[in-house]
Tab-separated table of C-alpha atoms in Angstrom:
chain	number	residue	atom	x	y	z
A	1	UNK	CA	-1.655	-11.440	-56.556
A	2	UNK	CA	-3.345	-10.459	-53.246
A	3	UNK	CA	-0.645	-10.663	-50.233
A	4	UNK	CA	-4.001	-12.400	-48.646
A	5	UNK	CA	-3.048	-15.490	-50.591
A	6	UNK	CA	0.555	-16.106	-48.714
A	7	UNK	CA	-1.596	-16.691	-45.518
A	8	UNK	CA	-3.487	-19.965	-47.804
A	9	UNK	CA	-2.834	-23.001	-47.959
A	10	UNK	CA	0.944	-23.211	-49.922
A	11	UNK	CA	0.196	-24.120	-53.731
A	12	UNK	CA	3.024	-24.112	-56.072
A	13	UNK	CA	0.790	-24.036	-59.584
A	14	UNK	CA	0.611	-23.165	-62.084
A	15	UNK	CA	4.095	-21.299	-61.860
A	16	UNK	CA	5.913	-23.743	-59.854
A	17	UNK	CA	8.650	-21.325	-58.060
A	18	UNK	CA	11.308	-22.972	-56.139
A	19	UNK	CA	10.648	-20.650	-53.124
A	20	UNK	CA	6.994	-21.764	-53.329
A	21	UNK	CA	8.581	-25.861	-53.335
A	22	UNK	CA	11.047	-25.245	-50.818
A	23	UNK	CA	8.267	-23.094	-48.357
A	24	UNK	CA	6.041	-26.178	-48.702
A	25	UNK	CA	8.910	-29.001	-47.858
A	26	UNK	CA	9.734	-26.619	-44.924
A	27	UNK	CA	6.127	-26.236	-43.671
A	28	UNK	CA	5.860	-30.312	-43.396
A	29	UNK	CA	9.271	-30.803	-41.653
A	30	UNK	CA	10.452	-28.034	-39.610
A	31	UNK	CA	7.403	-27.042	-37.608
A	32	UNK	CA	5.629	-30.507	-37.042
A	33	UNK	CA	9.443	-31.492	-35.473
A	34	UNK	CA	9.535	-28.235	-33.107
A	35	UNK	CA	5.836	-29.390	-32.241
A	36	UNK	CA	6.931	-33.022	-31.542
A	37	UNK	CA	10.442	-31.469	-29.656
A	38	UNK	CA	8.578	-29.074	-28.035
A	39	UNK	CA	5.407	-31.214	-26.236
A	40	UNK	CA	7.867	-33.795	-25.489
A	41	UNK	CA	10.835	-31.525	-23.911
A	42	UNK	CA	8.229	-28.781	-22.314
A	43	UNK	CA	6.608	-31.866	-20.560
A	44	UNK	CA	9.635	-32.837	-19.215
A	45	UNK	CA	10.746	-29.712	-17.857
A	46	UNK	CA	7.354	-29.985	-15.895
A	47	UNK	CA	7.551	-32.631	-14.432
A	48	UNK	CA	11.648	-32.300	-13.502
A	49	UNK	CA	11.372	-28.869	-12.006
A	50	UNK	CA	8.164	-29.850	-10.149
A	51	UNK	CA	11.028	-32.398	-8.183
A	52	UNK	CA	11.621	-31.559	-4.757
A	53	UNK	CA	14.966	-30.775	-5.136
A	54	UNK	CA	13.999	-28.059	-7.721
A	55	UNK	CA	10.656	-26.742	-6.713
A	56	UNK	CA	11.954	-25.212	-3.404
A	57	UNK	CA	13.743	-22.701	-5.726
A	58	UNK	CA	10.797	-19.857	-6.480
A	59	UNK	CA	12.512	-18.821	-9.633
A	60	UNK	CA	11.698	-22.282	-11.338
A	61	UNK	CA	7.926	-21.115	-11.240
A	62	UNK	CA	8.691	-18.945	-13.812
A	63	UNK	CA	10.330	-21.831	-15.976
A	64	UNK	CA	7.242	-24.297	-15.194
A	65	UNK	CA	4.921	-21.397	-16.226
A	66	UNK	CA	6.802	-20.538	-19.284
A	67	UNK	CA	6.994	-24.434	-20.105
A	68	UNK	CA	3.405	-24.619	-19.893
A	69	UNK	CA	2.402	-21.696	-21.997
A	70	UNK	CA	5.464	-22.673	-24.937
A	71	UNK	CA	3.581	-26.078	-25.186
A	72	UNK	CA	0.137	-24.683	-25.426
A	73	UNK	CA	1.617	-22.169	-28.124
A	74	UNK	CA	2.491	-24.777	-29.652
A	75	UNK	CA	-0.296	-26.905	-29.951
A	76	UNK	CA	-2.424	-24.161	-30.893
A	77	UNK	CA	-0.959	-21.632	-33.005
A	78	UNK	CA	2.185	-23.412	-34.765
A	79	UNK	CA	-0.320	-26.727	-35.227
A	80	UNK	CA	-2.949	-24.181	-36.801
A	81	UNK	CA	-0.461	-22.479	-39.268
A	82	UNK	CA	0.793	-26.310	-40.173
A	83	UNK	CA	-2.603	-27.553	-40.983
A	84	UNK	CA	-3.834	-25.095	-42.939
A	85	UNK	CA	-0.359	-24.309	-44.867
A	86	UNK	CA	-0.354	-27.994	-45.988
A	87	UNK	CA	-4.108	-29.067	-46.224
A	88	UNK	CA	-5.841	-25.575	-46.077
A	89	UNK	CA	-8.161	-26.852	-43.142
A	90	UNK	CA	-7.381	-26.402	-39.144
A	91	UNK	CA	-9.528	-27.132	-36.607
A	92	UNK	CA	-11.138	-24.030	-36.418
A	93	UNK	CA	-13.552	-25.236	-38.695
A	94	UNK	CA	-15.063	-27.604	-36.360
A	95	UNK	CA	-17.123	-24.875	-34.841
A	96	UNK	CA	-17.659	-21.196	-33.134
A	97	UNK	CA	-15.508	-22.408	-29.833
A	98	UNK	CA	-12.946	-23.241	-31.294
A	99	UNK	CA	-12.652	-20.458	-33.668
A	100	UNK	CA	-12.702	-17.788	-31.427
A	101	UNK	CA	-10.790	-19.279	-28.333
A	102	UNK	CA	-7.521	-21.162	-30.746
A	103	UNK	CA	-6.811	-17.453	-31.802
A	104	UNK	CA	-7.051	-16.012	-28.122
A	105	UNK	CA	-5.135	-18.811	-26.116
A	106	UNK	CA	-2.644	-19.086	-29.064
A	107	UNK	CA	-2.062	-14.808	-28.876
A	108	UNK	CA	-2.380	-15.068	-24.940
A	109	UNK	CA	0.188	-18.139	-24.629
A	110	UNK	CA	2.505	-16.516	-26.689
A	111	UNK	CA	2.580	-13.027	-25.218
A	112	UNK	CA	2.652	-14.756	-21.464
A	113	UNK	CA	6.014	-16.688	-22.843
A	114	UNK	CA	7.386	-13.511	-23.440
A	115	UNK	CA	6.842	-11.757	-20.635
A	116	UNK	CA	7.633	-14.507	-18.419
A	117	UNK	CA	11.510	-13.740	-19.577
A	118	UNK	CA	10.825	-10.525	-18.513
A	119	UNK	CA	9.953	-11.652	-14.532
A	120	UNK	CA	13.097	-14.071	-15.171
A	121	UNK	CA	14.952	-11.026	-15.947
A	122	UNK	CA	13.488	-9.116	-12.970
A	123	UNK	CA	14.106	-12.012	-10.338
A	124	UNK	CA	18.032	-12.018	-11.576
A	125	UNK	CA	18.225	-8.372	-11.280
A	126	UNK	CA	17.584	-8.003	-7.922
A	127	UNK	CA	18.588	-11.623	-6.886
A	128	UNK	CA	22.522	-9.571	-7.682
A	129	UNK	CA	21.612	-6.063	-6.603
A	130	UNK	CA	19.177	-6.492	-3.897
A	131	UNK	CA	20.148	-10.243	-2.610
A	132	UNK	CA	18.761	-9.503	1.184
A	133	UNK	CA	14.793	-7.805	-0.823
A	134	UNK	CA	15.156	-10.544	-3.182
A	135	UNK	CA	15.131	-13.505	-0.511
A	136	UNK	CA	12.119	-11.559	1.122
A	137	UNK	CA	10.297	-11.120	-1.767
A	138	UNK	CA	10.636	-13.527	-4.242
A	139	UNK	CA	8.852	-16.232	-2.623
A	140	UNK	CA	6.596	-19.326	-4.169
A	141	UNK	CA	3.569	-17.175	-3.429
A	142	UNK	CA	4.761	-13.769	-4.590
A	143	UNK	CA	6.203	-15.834	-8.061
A	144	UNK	CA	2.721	-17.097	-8.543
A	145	UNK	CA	0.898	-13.873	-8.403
A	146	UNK	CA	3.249	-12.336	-10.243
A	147	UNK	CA	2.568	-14.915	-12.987
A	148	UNK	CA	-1.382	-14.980	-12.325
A	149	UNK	CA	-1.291	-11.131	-12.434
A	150	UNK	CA	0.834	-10.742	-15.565
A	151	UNK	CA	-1.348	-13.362	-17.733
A	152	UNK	CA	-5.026	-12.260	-16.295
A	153	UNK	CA	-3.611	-8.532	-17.804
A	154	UNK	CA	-2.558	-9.987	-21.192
A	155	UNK	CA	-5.617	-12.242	-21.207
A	156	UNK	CA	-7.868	-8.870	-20.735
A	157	UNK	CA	-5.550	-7.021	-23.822
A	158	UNK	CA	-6.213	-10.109	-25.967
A	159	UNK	CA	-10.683	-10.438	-25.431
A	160	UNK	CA	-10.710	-8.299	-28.559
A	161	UNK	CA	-9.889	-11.924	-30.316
A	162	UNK	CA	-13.004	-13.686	-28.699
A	163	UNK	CA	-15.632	-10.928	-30.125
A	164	UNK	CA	-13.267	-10.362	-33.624
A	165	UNK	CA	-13.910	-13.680	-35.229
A	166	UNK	CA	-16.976	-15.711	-36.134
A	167	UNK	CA	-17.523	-18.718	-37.615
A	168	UNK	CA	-19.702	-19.386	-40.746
A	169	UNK	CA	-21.607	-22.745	-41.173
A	170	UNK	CA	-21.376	-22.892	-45.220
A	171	UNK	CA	-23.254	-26.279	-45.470
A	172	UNK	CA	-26.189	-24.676	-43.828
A	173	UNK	CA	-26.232	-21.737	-46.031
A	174	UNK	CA	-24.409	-19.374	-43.754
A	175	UNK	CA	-22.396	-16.709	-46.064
A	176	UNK	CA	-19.900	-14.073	-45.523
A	177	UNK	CA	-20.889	-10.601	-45.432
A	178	UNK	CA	-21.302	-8.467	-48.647
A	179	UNK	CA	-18.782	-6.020	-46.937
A	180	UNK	CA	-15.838	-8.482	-47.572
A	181	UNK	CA	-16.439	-8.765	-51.296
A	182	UNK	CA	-14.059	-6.157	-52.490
A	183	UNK	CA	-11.862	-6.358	-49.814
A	184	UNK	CA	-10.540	-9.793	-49.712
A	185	UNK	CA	-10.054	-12.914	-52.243
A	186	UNK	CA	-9.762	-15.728	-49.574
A	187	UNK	CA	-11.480	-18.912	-50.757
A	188	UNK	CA	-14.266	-18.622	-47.549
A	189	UNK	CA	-14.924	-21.989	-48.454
A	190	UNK	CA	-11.703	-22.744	-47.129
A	191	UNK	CA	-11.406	-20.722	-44.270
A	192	UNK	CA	-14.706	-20.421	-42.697
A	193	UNK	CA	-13.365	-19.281	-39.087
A	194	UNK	CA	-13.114	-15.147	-41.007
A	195	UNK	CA	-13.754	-11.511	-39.523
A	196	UNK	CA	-16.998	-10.649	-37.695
A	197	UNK	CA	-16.573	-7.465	-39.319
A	198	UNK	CA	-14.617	-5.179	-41.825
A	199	UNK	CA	-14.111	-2.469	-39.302
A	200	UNK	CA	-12.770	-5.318	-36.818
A	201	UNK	CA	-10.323	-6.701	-39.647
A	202	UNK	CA	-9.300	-3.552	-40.337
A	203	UNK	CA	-8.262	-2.891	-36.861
A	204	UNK	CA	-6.642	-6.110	-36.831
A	205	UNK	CA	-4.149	-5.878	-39.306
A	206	UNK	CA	-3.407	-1.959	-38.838
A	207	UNK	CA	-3.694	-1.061	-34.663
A	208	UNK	CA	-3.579	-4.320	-33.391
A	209	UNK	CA	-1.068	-5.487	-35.057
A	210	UNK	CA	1.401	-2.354	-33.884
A	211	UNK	CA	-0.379	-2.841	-30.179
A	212	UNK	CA	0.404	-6.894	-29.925
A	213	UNK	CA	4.027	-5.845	-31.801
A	214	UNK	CA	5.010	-3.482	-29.638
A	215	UNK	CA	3.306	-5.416	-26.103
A	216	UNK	CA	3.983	-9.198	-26.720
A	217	UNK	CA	7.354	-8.403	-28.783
A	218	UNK	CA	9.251	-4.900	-28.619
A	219	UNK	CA	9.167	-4.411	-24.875
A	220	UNK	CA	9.567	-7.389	-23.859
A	221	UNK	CA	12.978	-7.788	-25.997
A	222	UNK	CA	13.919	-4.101	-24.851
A	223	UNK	CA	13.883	-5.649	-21.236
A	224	UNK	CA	15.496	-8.768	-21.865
A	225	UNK	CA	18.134	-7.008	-23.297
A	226	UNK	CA	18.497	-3.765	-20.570
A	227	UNK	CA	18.048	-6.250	-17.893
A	228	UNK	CA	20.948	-8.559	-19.363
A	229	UNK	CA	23.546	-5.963	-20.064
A	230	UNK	CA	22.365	-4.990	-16.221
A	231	UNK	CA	23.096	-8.372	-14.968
A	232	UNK	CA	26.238	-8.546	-17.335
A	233	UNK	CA	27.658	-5.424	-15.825
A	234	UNK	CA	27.039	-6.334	-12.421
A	235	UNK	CA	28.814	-9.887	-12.862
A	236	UNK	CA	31.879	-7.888	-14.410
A	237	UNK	CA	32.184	-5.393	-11.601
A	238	UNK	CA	31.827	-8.121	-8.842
A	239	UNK	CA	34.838	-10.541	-10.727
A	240	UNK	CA	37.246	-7.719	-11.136
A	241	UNK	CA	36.411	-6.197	-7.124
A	242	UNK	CA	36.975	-9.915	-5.855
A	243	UNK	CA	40.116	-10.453	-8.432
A	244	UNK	CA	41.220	-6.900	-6.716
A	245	UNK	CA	40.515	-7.357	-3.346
A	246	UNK	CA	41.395	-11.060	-3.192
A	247	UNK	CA	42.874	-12.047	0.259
A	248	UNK	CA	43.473	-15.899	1.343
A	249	UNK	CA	41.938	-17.269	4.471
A	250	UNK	CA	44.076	-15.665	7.299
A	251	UNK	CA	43.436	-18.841	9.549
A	252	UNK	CA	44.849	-21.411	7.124
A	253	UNK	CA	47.643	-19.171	5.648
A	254	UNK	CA	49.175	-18.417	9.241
A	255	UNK	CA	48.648	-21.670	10.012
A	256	UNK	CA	50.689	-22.885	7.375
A	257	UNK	CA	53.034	-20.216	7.686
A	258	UNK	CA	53.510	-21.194	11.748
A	259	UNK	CA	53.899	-24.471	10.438
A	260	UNK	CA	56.882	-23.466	8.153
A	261	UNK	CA	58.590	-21.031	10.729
A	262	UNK	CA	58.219	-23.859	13.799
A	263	UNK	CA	60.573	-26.395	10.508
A	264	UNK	CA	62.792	-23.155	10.171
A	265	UNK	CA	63.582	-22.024	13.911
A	266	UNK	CA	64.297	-23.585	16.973
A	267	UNK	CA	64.115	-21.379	19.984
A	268	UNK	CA	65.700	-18.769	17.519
A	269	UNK	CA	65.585	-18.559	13.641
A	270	UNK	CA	68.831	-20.162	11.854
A	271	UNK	CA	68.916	-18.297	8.964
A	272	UNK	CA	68.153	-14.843	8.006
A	273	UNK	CA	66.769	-15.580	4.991
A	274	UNK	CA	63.545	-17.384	7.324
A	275	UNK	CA	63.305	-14.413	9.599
A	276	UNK	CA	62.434	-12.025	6.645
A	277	UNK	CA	60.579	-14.609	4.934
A	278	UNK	CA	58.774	-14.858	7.988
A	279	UNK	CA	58.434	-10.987	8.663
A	280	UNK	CA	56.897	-10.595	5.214
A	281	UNK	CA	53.934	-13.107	6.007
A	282	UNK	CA	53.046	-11.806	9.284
A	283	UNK	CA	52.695	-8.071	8.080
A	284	UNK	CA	50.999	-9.061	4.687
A	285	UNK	CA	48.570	-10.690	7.704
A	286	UNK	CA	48.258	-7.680	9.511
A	287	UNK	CA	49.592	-9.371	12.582
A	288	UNK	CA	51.867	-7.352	14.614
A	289	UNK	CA	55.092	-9.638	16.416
A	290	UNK	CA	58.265	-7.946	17.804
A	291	UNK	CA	61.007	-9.712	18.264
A	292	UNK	CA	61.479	-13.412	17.744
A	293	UNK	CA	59.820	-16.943	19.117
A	294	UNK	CA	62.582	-17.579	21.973
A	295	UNK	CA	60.991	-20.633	23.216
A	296	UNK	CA	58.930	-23.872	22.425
A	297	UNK	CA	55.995	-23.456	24.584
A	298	UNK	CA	55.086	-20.315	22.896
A	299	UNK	CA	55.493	-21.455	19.360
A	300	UNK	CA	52.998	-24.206	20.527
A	301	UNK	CA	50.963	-22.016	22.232
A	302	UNK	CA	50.941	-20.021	18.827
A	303	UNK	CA	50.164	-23.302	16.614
A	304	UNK	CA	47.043	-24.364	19.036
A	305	UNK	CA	45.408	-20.758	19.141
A	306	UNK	CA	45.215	-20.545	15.213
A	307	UNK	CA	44.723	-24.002	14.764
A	308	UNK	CA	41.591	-24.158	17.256
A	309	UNK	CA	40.001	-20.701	16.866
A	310	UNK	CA	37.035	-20.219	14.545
A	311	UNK	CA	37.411	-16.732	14.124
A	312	UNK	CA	40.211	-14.830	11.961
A	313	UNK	CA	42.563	-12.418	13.516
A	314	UNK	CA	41.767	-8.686	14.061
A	315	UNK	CA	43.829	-6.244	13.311
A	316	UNK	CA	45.567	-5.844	16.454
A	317	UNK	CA	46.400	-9.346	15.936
A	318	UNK	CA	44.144	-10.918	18.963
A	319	UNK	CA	42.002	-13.674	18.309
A	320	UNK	CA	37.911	-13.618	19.676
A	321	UNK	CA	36.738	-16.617	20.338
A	322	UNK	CA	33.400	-15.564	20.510
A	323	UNK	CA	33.041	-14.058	17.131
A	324	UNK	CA	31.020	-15.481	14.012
A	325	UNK	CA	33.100	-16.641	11.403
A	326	UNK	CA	32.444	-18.537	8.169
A	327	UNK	CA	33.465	-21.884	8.749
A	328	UNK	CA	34.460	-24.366	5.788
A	329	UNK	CA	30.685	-25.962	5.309
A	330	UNK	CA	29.515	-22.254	5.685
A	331	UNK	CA	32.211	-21.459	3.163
A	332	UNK	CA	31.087	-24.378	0.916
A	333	UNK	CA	27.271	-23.847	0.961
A	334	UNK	CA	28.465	-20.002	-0.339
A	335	UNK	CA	30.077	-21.240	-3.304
A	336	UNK	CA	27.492	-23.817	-4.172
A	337	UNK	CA	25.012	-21.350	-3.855
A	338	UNK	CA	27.273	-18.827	-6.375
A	339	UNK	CA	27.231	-21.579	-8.746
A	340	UNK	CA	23.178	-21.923	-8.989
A	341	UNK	CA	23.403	-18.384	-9.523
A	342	UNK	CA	25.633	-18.438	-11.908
A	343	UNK	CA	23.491	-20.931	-13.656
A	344	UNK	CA	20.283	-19.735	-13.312
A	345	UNK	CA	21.971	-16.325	-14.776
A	346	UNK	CA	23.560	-18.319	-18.015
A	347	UNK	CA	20.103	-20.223	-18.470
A	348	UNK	CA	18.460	-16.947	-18.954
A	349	UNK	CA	20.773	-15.336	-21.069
A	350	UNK	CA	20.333	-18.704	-23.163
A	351	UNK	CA	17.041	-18.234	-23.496
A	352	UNK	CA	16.565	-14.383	-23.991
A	353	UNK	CA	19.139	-14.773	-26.928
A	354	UNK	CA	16.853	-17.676	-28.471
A	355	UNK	CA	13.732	-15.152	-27.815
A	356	UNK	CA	15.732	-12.441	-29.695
A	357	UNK	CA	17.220	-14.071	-32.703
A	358	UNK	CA	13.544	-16.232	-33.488
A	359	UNK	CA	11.152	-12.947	-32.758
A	360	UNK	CA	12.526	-10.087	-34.216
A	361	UNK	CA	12.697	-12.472	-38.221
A	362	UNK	CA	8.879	-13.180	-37.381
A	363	UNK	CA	7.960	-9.602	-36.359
A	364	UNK	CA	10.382	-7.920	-39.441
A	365	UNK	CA	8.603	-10.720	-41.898
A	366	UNK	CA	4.644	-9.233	-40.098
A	367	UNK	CA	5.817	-5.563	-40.632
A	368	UNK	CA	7.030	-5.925	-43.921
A	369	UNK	CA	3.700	-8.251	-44.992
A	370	UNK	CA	1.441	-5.154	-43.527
A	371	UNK	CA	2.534	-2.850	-45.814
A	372	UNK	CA	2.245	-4.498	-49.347
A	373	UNK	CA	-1.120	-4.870	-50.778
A	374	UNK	CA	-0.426	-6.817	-54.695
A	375	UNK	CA	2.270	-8.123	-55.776
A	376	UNK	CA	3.626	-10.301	-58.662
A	377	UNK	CA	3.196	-14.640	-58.242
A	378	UNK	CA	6.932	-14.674	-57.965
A	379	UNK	CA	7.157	-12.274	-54.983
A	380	UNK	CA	4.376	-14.132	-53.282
A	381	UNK	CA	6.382	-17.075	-53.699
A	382	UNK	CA	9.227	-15.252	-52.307
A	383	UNK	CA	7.027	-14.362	-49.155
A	384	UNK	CA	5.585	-17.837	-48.546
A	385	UNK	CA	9.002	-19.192	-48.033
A	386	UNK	CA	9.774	-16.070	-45.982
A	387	UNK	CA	6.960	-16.803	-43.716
A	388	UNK	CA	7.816	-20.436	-43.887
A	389	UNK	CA	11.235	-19.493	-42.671
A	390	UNK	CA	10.300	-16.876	-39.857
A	391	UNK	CA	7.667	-18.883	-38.378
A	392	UNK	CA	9.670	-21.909	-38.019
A	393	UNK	CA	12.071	-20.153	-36.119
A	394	UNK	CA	9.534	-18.946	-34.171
A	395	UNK	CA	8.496	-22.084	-33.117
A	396	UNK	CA	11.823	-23.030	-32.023
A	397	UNK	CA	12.193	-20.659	-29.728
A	398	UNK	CA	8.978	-22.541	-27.640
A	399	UNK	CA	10.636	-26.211	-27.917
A	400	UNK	CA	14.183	-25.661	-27.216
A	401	UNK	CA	13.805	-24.779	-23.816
A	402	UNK	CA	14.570	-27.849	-22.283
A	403	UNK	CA	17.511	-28.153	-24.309
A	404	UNK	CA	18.934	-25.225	-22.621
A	405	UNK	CA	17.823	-26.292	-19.281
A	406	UNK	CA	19.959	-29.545	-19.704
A	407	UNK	CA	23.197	-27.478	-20.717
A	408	UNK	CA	22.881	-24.817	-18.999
A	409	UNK	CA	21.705	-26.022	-15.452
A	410	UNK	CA	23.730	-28.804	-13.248
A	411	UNK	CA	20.860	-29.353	-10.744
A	412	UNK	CA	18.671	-29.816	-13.847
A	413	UNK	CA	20.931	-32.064	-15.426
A	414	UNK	CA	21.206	-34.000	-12.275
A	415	UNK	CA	17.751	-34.176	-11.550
A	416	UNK	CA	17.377	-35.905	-14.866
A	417	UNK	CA	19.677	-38.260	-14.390
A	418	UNK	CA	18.605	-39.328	-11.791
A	419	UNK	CA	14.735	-39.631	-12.628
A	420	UNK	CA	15.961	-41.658	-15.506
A	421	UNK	CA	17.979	-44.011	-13.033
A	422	UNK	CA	15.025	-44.012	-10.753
A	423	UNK	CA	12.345	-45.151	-14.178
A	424	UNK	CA	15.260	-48.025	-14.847
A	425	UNK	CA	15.188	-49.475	-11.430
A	426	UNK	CA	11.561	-49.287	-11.378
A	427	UNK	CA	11.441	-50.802	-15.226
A	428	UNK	CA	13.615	-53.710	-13.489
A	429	UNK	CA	11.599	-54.575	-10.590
A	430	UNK	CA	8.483	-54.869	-13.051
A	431	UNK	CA	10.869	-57.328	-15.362
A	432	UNK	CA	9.991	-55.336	-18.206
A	433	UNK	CA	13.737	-54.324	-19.196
């Protein structure tokens, strides 16, 4: 049997394998439900990150880009492969349009997902190596011609698809060329959207197929995965320099430790046990004292200078007023900024794991499929549910998105909520709920 037959419509007689069975019940559940999950949860990420909250962040063009180009994927590609695995018709029978543009947008979709992760990468990178270039840079307009520039240049790679198929109007007596009679034995009555030419098909399944591999699926993955053990590192290093190099706010700890010595002493210290303990905290504060507090006003004076000054003590241990400190909402805008970071960073790592773990079955399952020409029924069987398998985990990996958007993001999370809470109030006042 032909290897050209696994890419038909899934029939199970007259040998009835279970692969062939269990590729078919796949092929009507799994894919249609990543379609379904996919439209539904790509529009939604859409429409959330397009918020105002969210869309002043120039990294979430890259997820509204990459939503829209997962859901037209899906809707042209993955809703192809269903149709004609099931029925053994698509819609690219309805005419030359559509059978030369489904291929291209479906190829050009998918490759722009792809490489999307890679700018998502790229933005992370230097958002933790270059922080002060990456504010500069990676602004709303530089994000969009980034994107515009990256899918105009897979768009170009991909025209080959618009000239490489043709369309063949059987009821009005339109036949294949005699070239493909010894080469192929697809039904053409079935598949009328076929090669314009043998030399074009077979460039298509022997140098395109290693170009698109190693463009829309190798390096991609190979920077999604250098750029994450980058980021990775760089997280590390930072943690364990901060655990090192950890020091507590000087103004609140000899504030509190002025407090304590001012409960301990009066005029003079009444234990020796307070003098050291207060001897330890001043020097671990690198402020220099000699002698003891031998009066009231100048314990007071001591508690008003560190309690009003903004700045932190130098090392001579004299306060300037007149220097810039971070302050506690400066202090708290800093972490809440780490944290959006810090999710922005997991969110991608989510994602270029789900890119890894669904493309590299699909592109093993293509390689594989190149290379064997006949085979026996059962083996076909074997590689219809392999291809049933691969391609439905393909698919996933362009519906779960939003998914890991909700789990892996806070401000997305909250944003939902609260568009949710804002559709039930609105529901309310139009006594419909």
């Amino acid at each position: 049997m032909n290897t050209s037959a696994v890419e038909s419509v899934v029939t199970c007689e007259p040998y009835n394998f279970l692969e062939c069975h269990l590729a078919r019940w796949i092929w009507r559940i799994l894919p249609g439900l990543c379609i379904c999950v996919g439209t539904i949860g790509n529009l939604l990420n859409v429409i959330i990150l397009k918020r105002l909250n969210l869309r002043r962040f120039p990294r979430n063009i890259f997820l509204v880009f990459l939503a829209v180009s997962d859901a037209t994927f899906l809707w042209t590609f993955a809703l192809n492969d269903v149709l004609f695995a099931l029925h053994g018709y698509t819609f690219l029978e309805h005419g030359d349009v559509l059978c030369r543009t489904t291929w291209f947008v479906g190829y050009t979709a998918g490759a722009f997902s792809t490489w999307v992760l890679v700018l998502l990468t790229m933005e992370r990178t230097l958002a933790l190596k270059a922080p002060v270039f990456s504010r500069k840079m990676l602004t709303m307009k530089n994000c969009n011609l980034a994107c515009g520039v990256t899918l105009t240049v897979i768009a170009v790679l991909n025209c080959n698809v618009l000239y490489g198929f043709d369309y063949k109007d059987y009821a009005h007596g339109e036949q294949l060329s005699p070239e493909f009679q010894n080469v192929t034995k697809i039904v053409a009555s079935d598949y009328p959207c076929f090669f314009v030419s043998k030399g074009y098909m077979d460039f298509y399944y022997t140098k395109w197929n290693i170009i698109s591999m190693t463009l829309y699926f190798v390096i991609p993955i190979v920077f999604s995965i250098v750029g994450n053990i980058n980021i990775a590192m760089v997280i590390v290093l930072r943690r364990r320099k901060t655990a090192k190099n950890k020091v507590p706010d000087m103004i609140f700890t000899l504030t509190s430790s002025a407090r304590e010595y001012g409960k301990s002493t009066d005029g003079t210290c009444n234990s020796s046990t307070d003098f050291n303990y207060t001897n330890v905290i001043l020097q671990n504060t690198n402020f220099s004292m000699v002698g003891t507090i031998n009066s009231d006003r100048d314990e007071t004076q001591l508690k008003t200078d560190l309690s009003t000054s903004n700045t932190k003590p130098t090392r001579d241990g004299s306060f300037n007023r007149h220097d810039t400190t971070i302050t506690k909402s400066e202090s708290k805008k800093k972490k809440r900024k780490g944290k959006r970071g810090q999710h922005a960073t997991r969110l991608l790592f989510c994602i270029c794991v789900s890119l890894i773990l669904t493309s590299i079955p699909c592109a093993v399952y293509e390689v594989i499929r190149g290379h064997l020409e006949d085979v026996s029924p059962k083996v076909a069987s074997s590689l219809q549910l392999s291809r049933a398998v691969t391609h439905s985990l393909l698919y996933m990996n362009f519906a779960l998105n939003f998914f890991f958007y909700f789990v892996s993001g806070t401000l997305f999370k909250n944003e939902w909520k609260k568009m949710v809470r804002q559709t039930r109030q609105s529901l309310k006042r139009l006594h419909i709920c």
